[in-house]
mmCIF file of C-alpha atoms in Angstrom:
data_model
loop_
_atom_site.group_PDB
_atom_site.id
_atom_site.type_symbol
_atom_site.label_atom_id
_atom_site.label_comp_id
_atom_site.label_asym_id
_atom_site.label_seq_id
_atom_site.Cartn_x
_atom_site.Cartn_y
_atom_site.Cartn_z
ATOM 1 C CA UNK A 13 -122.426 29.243 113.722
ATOM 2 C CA UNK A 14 -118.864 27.705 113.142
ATOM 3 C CA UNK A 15 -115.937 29.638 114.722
ATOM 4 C CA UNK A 16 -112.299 30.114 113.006
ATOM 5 C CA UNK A 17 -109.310 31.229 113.598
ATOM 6 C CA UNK A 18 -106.294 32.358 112.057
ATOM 7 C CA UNK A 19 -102.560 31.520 112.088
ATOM 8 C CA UNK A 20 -100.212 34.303 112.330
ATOM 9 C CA UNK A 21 -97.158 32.386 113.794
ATOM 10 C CA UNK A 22 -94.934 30.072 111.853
ATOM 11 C CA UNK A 23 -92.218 28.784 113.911
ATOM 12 C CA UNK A 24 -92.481 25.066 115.252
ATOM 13 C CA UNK A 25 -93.354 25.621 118.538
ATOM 14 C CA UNK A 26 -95.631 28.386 118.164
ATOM 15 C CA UNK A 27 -97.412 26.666 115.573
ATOM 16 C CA UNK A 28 -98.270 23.650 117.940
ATOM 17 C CA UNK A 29 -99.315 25.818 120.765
ATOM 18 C CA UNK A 30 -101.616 27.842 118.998
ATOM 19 C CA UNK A 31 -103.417 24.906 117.371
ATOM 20 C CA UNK A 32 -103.694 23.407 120.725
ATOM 21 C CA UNK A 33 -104.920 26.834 122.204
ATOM 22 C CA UNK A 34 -107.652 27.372 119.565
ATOM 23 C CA UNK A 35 -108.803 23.446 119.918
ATOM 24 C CA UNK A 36 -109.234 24.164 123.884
ATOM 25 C CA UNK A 37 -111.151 27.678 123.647
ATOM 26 C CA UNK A 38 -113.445 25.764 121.157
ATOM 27 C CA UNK A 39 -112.632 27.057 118.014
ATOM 28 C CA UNK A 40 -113.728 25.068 115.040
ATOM 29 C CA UNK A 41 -111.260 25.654 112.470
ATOM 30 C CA UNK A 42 -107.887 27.160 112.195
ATOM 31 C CA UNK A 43 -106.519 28.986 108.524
ATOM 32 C CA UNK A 44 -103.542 29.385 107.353
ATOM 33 C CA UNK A 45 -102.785 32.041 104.305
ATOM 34 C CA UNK A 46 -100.786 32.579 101.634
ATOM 35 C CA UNK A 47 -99.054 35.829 101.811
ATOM 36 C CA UNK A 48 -95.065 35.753 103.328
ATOM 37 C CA UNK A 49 -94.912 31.842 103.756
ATOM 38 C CA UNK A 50 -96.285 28.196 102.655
ATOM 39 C CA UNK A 51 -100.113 27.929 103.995
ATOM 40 C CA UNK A 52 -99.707 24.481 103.890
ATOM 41 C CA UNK A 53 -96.721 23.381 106.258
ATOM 42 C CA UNK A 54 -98.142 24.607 108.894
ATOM 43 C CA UNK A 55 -101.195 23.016 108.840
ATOM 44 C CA UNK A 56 -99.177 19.739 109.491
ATOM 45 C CA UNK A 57 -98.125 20.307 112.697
ATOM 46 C CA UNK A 58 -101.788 21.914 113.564
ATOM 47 C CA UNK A 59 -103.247 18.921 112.451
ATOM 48 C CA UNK A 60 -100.962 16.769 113.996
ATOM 49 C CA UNK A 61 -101.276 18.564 117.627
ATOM 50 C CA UNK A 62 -105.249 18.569 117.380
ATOM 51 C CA UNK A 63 -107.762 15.962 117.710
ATOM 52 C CA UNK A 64 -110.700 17.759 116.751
ATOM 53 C CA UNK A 65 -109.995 21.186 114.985
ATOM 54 C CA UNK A 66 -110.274 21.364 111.345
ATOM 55 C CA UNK A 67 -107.100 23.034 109.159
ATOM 56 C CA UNK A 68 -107.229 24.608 106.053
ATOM 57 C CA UNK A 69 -106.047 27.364 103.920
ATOM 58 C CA UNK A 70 -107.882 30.281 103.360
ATOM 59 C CA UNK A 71 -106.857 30.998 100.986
ATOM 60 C CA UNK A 72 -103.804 29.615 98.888
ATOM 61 C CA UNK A 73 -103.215 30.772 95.451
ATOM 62 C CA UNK A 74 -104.727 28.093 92.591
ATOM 63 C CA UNK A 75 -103.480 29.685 89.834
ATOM 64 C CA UNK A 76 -99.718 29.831 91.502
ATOM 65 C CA UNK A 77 -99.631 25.951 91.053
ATOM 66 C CA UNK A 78 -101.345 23.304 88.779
ATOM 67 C CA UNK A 79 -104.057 21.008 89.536
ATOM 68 C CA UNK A 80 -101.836 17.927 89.661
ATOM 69 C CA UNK A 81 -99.605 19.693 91.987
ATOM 70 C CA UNK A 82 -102.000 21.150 94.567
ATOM 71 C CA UNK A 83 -103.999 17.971 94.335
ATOM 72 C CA UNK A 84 -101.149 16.158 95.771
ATOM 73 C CA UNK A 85 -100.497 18.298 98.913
ATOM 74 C CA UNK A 86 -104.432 18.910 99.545
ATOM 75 C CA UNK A 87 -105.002 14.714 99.375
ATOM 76 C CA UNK A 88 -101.895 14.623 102.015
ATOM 77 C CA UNK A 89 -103.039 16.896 104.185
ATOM 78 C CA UNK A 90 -106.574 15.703 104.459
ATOM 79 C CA UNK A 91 -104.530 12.270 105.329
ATOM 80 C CA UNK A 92 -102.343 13.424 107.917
ATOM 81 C CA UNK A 93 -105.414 15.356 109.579
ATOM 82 C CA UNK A 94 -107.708 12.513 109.077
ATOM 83 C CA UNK A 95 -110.201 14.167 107.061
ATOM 84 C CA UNK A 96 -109.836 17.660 108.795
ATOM 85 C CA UNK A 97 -108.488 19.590 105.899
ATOM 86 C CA UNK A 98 -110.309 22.362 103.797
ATOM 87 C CA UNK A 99 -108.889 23.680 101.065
ATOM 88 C CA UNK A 100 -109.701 27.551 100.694
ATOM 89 C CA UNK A 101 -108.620 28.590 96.647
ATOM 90 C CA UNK A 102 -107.950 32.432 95.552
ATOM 91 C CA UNK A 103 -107.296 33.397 92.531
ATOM 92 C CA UNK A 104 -105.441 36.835 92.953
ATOM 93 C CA UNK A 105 -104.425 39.044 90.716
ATOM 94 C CA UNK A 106 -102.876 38.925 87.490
ATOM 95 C CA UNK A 107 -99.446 41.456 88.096
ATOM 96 C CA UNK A 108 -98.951 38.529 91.036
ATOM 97 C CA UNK A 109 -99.679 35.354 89.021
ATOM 98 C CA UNK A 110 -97.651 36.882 85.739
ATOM 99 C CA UNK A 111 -94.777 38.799 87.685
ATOM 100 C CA UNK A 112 -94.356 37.294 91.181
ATOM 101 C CA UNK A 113 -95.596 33.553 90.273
ATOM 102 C CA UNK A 114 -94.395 33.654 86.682
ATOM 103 C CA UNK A 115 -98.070 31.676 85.562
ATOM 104 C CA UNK A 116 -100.549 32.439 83.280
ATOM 105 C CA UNK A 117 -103.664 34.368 83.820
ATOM 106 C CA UNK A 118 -106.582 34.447 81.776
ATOM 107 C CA UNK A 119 -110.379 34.291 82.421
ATOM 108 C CA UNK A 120 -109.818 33.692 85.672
ATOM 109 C CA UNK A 121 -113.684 32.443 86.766
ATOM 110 C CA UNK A 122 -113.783 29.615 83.945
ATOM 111 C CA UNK A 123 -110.401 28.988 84.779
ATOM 112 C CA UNK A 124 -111.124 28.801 88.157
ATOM 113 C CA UNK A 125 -114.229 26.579 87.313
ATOM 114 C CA UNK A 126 -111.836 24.236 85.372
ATOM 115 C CA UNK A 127 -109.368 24.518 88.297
ATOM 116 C CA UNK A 128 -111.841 23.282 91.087
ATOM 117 C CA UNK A 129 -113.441 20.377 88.151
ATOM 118 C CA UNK A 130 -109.818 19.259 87.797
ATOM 119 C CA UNK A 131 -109.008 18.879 91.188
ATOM 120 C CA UNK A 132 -112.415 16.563 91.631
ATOM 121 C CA UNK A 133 -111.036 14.432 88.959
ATOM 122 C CA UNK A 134 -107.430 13.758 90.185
ATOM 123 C CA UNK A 135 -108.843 12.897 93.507
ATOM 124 C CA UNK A 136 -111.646 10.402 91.957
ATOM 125 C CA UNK A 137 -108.683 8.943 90.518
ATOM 126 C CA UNK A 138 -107.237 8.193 93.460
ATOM 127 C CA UNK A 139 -110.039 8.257 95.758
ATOM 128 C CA UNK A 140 -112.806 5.855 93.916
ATOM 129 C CA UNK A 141 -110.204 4.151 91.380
ATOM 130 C CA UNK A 142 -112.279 6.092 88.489
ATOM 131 C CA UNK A 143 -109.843 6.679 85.155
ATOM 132 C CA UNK A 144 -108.102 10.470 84.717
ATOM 133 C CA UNK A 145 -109.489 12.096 81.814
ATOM 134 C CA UNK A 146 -109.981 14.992 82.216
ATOM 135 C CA UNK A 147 -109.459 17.382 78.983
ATOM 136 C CA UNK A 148 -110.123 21.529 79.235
ATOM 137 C CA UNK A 149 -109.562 24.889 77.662
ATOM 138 C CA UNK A 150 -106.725 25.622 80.773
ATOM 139 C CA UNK A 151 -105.963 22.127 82.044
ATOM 140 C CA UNK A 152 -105.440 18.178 80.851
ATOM 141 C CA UNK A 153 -104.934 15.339 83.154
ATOM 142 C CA UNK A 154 -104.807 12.071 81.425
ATOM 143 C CA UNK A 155 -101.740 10.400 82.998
ATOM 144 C CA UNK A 156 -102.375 8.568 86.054
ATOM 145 C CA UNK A 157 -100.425 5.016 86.938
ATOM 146 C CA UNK A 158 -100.586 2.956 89.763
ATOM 147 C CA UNK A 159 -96.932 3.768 91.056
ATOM 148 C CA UNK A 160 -98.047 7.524 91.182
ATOM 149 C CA UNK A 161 -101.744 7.124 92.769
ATOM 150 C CA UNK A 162 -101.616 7.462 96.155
ATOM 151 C CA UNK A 163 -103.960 5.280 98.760
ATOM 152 C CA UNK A 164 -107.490 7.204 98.952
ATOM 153 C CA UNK A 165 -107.586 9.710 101.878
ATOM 154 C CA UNK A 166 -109.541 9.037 105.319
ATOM 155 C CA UNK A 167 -113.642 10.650 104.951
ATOM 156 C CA UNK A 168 -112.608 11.034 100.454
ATOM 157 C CA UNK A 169 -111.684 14.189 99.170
ATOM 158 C CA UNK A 170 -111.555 17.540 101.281
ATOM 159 C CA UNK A 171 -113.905 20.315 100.953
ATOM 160 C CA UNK A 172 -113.091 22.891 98.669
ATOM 161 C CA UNK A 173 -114.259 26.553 99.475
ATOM 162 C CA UNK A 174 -113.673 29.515 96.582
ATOM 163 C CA UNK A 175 -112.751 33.329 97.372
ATOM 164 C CA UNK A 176 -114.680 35.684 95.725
ATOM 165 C CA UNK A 177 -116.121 39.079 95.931
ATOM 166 C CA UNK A 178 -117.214 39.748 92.733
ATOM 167 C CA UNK A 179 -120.254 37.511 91.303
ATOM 168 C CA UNK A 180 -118.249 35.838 88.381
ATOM 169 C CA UNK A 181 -116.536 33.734 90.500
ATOM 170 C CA UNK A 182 -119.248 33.964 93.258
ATOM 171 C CA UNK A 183 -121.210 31.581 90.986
ATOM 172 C CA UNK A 184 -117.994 29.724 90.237
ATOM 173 C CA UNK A 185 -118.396 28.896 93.984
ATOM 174 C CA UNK A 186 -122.044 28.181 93.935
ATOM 175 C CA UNK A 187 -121.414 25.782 90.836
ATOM 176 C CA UNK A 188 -118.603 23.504 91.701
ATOM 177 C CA UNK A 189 -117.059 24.161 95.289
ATOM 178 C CA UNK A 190 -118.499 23.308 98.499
ATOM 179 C CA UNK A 191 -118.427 26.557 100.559
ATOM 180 C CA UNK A 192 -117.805 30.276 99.568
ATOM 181 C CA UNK A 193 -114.938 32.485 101.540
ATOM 182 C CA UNK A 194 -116.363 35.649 101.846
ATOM 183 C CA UNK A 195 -113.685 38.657 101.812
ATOM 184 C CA UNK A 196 -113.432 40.954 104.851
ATOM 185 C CA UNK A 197 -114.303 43.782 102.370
ATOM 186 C CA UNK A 198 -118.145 42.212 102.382
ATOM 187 C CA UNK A 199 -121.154 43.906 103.520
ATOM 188 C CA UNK A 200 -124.087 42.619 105.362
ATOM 189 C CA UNK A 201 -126.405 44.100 102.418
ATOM 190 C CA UNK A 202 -123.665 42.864 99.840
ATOM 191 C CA UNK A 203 -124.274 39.664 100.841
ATOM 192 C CA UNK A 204 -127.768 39.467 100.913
ATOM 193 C CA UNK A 205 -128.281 41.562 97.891
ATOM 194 C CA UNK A 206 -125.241 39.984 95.776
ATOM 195 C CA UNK A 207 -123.487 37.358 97.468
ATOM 196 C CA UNK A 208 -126.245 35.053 98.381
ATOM 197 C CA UNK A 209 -128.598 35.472 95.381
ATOM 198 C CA UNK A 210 -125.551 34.620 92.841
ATOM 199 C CA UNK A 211 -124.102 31.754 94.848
ATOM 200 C CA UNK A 212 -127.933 30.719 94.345
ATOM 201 C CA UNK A 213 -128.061 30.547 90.736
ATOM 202 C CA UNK A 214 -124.707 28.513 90.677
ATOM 203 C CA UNK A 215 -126.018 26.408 92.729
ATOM 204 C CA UNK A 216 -129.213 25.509 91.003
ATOM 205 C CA UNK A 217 -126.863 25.267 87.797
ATOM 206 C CA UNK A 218 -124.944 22.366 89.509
ATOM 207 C CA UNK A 219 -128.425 20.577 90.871
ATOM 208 C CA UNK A 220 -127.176 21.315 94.521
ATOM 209 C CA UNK A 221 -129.029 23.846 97.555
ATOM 210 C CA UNK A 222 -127.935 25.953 100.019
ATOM 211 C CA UNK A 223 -128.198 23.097 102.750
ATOM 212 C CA UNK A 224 -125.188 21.759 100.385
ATOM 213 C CA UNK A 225 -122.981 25.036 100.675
ATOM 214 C CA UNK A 226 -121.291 26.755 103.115
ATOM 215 C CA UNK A 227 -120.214 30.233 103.784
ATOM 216 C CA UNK A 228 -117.746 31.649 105.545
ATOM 217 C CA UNK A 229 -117.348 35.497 106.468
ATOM 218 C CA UNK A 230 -113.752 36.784 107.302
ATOM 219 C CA UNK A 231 -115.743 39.879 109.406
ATOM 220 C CA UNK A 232 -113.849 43.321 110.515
ATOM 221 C CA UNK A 233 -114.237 43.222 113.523
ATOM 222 C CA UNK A 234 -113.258 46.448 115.592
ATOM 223 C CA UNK A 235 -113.146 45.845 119.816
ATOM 224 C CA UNK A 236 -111.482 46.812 123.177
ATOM 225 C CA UNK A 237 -111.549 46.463 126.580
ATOM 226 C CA UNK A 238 -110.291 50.000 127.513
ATOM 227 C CA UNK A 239 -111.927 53.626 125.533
ATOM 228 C CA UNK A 240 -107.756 53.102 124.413
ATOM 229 C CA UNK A 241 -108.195 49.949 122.830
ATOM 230 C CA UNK A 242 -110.979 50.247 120.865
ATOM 231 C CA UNK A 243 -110.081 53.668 119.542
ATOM 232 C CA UNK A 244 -106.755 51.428 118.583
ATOM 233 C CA UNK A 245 -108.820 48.707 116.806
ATOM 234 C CA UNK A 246 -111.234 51.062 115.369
ATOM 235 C CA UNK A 247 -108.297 52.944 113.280
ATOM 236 C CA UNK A 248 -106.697 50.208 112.225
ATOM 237 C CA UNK A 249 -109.981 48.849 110.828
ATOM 238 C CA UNK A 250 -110.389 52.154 108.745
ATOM 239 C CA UNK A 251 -107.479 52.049 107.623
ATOM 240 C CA UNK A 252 -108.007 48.226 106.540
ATOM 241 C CA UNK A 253 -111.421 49.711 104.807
ATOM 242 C CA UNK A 254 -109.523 52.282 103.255
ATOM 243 C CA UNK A 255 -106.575 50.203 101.708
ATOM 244 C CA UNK A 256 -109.420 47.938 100.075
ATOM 245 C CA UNK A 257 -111.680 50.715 99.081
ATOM 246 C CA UNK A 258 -108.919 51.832 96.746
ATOM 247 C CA UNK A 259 -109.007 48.713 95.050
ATOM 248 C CA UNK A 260 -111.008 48.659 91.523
ATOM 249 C CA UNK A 261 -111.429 45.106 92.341
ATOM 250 C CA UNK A 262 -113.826 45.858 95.241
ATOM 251 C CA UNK A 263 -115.710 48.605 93.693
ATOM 252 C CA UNK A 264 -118.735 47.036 93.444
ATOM 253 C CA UNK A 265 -119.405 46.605 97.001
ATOM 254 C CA UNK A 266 -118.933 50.410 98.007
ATOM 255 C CA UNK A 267 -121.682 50.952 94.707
ATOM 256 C CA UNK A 268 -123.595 49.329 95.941
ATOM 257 C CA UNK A 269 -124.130 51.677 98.925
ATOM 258 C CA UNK A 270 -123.596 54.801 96.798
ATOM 259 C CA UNK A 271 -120.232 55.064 97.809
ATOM 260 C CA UNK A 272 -118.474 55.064 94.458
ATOM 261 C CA UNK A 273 -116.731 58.286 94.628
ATOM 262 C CA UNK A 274 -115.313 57.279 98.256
ATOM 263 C CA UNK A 275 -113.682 54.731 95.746
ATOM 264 C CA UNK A 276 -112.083 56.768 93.197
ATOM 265 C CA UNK A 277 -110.730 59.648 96.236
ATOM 266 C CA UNK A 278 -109.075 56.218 97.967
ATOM 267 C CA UNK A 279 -107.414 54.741 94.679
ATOM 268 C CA UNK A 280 -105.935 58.667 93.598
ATOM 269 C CA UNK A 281 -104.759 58.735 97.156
ATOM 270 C CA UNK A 282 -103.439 55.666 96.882
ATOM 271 C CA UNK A 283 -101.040 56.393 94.335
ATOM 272 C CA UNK A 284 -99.852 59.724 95.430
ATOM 273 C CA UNK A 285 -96.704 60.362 96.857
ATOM 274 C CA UNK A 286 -97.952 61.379 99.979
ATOM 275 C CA UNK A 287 -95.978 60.092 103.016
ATOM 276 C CA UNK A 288 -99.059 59.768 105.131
ATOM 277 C CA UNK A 289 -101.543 58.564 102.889
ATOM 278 C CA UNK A 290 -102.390 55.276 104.155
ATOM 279 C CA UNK A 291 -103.480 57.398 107.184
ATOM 280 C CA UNK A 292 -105.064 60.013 105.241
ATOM 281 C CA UNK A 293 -106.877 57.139 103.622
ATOM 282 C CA UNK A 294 -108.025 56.176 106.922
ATOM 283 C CA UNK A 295 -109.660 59.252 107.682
ATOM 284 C CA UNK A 296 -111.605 59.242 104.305
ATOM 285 C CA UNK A 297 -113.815 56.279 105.732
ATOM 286 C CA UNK A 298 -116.730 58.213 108.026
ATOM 287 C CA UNK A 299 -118.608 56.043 111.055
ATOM 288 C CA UNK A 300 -121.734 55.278 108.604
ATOM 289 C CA UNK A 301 -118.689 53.495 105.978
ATOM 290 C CA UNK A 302 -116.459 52.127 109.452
ATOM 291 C CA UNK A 303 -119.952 50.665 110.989
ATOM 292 C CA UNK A 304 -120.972 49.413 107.659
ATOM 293 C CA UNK A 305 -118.395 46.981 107.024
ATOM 294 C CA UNK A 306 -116.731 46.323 110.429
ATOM 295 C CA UNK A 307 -118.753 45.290 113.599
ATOM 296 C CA UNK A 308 -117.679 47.599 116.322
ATOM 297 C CA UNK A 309 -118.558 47.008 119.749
ATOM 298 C CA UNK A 310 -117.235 45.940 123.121
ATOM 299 C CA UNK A 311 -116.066 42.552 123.698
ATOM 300 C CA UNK A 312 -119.486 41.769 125.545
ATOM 301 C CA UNK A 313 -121.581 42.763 122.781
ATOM 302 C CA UNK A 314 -119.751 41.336 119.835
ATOM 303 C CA UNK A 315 -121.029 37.747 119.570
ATOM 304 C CA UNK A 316 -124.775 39.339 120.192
ATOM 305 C CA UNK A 317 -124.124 41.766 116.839
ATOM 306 C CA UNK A 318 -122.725 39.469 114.791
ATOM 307 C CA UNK A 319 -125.175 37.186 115.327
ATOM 308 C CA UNK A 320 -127.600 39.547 115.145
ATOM 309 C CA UNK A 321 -126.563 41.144 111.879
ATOM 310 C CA UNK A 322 -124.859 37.923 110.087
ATOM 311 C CA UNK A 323 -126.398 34.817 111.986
ATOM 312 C CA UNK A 324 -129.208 34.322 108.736
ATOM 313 C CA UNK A 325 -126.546 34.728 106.027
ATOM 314 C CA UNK A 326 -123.140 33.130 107.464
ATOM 315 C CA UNK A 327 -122.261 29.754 108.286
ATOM 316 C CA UNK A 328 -118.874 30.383 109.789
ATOM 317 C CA UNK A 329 -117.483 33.208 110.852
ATOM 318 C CA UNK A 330 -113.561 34.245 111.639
ATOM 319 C CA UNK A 331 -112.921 37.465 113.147
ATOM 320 C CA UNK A 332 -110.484 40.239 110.840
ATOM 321 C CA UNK A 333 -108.850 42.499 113.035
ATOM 322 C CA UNK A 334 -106.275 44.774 111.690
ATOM 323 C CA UNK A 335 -104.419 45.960 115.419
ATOM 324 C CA UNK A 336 -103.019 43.399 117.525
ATOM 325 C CA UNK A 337 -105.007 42.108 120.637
ATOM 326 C CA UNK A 338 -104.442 40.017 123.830
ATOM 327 C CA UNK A 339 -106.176 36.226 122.417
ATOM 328 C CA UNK A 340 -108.302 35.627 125.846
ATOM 329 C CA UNK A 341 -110.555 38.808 124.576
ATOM 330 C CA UNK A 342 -111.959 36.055 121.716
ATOM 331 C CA UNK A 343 -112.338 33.287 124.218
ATOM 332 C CA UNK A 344 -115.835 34.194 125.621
ATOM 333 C CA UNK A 345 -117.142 35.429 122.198
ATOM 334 C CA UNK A 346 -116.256 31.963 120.615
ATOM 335 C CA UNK A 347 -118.372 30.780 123.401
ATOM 336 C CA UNK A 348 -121.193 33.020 123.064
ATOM 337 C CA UNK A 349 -121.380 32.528 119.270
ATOM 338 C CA UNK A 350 -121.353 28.382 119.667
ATOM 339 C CA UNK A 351 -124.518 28.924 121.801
ATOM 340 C CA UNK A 352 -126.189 31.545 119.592
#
């Protein structure tokens, strides 16, 4: 099982030291997201600092940007790394791409479908010298000339993995990316009962098998050293359950395990005018919901439960944790996990 971790610093030097720190401690990849800053500048200096590690965003917003434009930076970036670079798409959600990103929305699995199919064309372009044509219901590309076709990038295009939770674009995944990023608010039955199955069917749609695919699970994961710590983690990961409970988006999961009404009491809650109610929230999500979604253990027994609950369903894994955390408590779980 793969290993990842995530960037949460975005100054120069910090940037270069973590990147170093996870290629030492053995982690396999290293995410950047799209939330406060760029994902993608960062990723420069990680690749740059790193011999080994693989960069990537996870996710940046495709629907924020065209085809043409994110094709550009992705082929870059899988330059400058020398083939190390993954490219994680999200869609969001349509107030964002309308109000914040000022883009359209509409359909957004086919256009995510047509987003990902665009993207393999641009880079054939450049990559293999075929001829842009590519002509859809969201997106054309038909303009390509020498003086804007940049040399093909070291190891071809990068990988392209697709966030989903629901199975529309889970089978967008499955049909024309090459790995899945699974959202923290995922199940272990979700994804064998839903996740798996549908990412399946796109697959066999696009001639490819699982052996072809990859998928990685951004897992809760609740743990401390001290009684203090953990009780720490574990209520910032109901909390973290909580604020994506409320979200119609996600319904489906908590369904799923007849936990629909859990939904609807989080999203009224939600928009109350309660001062405390992302706490109150938090207390709405019982041990059967916290253990459901989030492993919770001690540091000694994580790798063993996640391995023991995930290891036949997950390719990679990168560890969610909504509190903050010394680093050196992930070191020997990285470890553990590699040998697993």
């Amino acid at each position: 099982m793969k290993v990842d971790g995530k960037l949460n610093v975005w100054r120069t030097a910090e940037v270069v030291e973590e990147a170093r720190h996870h290629e030492k401690t053995g982690y396999d990849g290293l995410w950047a997201s799209e939330s406060k800053h760029d994902p993608f500048l960062p990723l420069l200096l990680a690749a740059e600092h790193t011999d080994r590690l693989e960069v990537g965003t996870a996710i940046a917003v495709a629907f924020a940007r065209s085809p043409m434009q994110l094709a550009y930076t992705a082929h870059d970036l899988q330059t400058y790394s020398d083939g190390r670079f993954v490219l994680g798409l999200g869609s969001q959600i349509k107030p964002h791409i309308e109000r914040r990103f000022a883009m359209p929305w509409s359909r957004p699995a086919a256009r995510m479908r047509e987003y990902v199919s665009a993207l393999r064309a641009i880079w054939a372009a450049w990559n293999e010298d075929e001829k842009l044509d590519f002509r859809g219901d969201f997106y054309t590309h038909t303009l390509m000339s020498p003086f804007f076709s940049p040399p093909p990038a070291p190891g071809g295009a990068p990988q392209v993995f697709v966030a989903a939770v629901g199975e529309a674009m889970t089978r967008v995944a499955g049909e024309v990316a090459d790995g899945l990023l699974a959202h923290g608010f995922t199940t272990e039955r979700y994804l064998r009962e839903v996740t798996l199955p549908t990412v399946e069917a796109g697959l066999a749609k696009s001639g490819r098998t699982r052996g072809d695919f990859s998928v990685s699970h951004l897992l809760l994961t609740a743990t401390g050293r001290t009684e203090e710590e953990l009780a720490r983690a574990v209520d910032g990961t109901r909390r973290q359950i909580a604020f994506y409970g409320s979200t119609p988006a996600y319904r489906g999961v908590l369904e799923l395990h007849g936990w629909g009404e859990l939904g609807d009491e989080l999203n009224a809650l939600s928009k109350s005018d309660r001062a405390d109610k992302w706490e109150a929230m938090g207390g709405l999500v019982d041990d059967d919901v916290l253990h459901t979604f989030a492993v919770v253990a001690e540091p000694e027994r994580v790798a063993a439960e996640i391995h023991r609950r995930y290891g036949s369903l997950v390719d990679r894994v990168s560890f969610y944790t909504a509190y903050e955390i010394d680093a050196e408590v992930w070191e020997p779980i990285v470890q553990e996990l590699h040998g697993s």
